[in-house]
CSV table of C-alpha atoms in Angstrom, one decimal:
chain,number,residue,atom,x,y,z
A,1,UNK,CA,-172.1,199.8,-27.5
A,2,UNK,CA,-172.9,202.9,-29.9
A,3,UNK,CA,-170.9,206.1,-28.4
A,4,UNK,CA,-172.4,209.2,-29.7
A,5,UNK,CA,-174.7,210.4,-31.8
A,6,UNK,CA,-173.0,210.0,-35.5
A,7,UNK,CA,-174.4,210.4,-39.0
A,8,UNK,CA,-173.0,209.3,-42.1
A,9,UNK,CA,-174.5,210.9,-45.3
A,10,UNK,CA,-175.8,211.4,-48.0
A,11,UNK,CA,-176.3,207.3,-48.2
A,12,UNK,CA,-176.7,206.2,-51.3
A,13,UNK,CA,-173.9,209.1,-52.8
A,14,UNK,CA,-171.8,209.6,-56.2
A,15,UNK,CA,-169.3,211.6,-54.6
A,16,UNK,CA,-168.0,212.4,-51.1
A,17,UNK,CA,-169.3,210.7,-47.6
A,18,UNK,CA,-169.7,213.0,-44.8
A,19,UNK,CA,-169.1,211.5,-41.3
A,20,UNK,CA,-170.4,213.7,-38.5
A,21,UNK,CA,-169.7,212.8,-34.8
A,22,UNK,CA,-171.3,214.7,-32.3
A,23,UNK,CA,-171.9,214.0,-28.2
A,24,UNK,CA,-168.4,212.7,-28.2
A,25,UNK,CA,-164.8,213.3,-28.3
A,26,UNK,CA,-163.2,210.1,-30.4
A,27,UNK,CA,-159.3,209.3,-28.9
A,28,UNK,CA,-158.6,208.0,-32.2
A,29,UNK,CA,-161.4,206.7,-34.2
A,30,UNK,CA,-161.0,205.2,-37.6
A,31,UNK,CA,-163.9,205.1,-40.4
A,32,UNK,CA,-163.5,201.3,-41.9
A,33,UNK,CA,-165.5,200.2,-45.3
A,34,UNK,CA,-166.1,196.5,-45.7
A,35,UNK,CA,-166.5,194.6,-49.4
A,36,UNK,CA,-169.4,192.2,-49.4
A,37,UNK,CA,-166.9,189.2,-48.3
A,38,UNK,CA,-165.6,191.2,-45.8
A,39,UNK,CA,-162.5,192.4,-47.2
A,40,UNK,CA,-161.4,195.9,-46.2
A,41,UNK,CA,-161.1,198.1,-48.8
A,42,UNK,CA,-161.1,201.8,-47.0
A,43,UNK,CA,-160.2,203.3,-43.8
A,44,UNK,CA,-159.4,206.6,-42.9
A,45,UNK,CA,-158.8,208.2,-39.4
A,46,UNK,CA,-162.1,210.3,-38.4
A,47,UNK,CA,-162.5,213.2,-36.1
A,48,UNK,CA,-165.1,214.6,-33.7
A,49,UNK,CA,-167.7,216.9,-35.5
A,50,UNK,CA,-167.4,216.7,-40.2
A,51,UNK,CA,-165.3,214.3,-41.6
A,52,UNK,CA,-164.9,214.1,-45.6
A,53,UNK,CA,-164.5,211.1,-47.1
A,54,UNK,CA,-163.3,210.8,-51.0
A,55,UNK,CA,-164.6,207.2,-51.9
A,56,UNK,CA,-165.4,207.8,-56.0
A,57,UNK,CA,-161.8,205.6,-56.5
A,58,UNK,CA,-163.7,202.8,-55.5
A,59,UNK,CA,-166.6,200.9,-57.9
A,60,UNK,CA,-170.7,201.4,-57.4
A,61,UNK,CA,-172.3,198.8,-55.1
A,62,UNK,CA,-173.1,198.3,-51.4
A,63,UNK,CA,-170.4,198.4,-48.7
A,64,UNK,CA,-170.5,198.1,-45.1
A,65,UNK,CA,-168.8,200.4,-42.4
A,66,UNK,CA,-167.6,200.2,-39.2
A,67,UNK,CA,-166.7,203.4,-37.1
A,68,UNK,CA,-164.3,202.5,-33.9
A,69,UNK,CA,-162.5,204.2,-31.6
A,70,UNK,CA,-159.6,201.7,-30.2
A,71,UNK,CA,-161.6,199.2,-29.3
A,72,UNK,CA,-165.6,201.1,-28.8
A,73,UNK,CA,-167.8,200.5,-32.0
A,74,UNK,CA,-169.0,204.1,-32.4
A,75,UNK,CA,-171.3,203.2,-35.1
A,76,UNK,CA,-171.7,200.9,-37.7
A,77,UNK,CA,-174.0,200.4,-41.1
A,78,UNK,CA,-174.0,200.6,-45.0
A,79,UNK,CA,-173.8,202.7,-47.6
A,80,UNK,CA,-174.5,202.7,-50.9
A,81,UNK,CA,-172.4,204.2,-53.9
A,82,UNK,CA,-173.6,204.9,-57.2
């Protein structure tokens, strides 16, 4: 189930992630970034409307994210980092 309408941009990026959630009000939803085995190697707590997220401490390649809030997947997807 995919609660709102959420962007996360500019995908691929050098610098900053932005994560947008509009059309709904998150309780307490948590931006998660998955290595490619699955190991997590970011989260950061996430709020309705711009979110900023610093992720040049971590190495260029492809990631996977997971947006949740409790248990409701708001979103989930990729993102590339050069």
């Amino acid at each position: 189930m995919v609660l709102g309408r959420t962007t996360v941009h500019p995908n691929p990026t050098e610098g900053p992630l932005l994560v947008s959630i509009q059309d709904y009000i998150p309780d307490h939803a948590i931006f998660y970034l998955y290595d490619i085995i699955g190991k997590q190697v970011f989260h950061q707590r996430v709020f309705k409307d711009w979110n900023s997220l610093d992720l040049t401490f971590l190495p260029a390649r492809t990631d996977f994210y997971i947006v949740k809030d409790r248990d409701k997947v708001i979103v989930r997807g990729k993102v590339v980092r050069m």
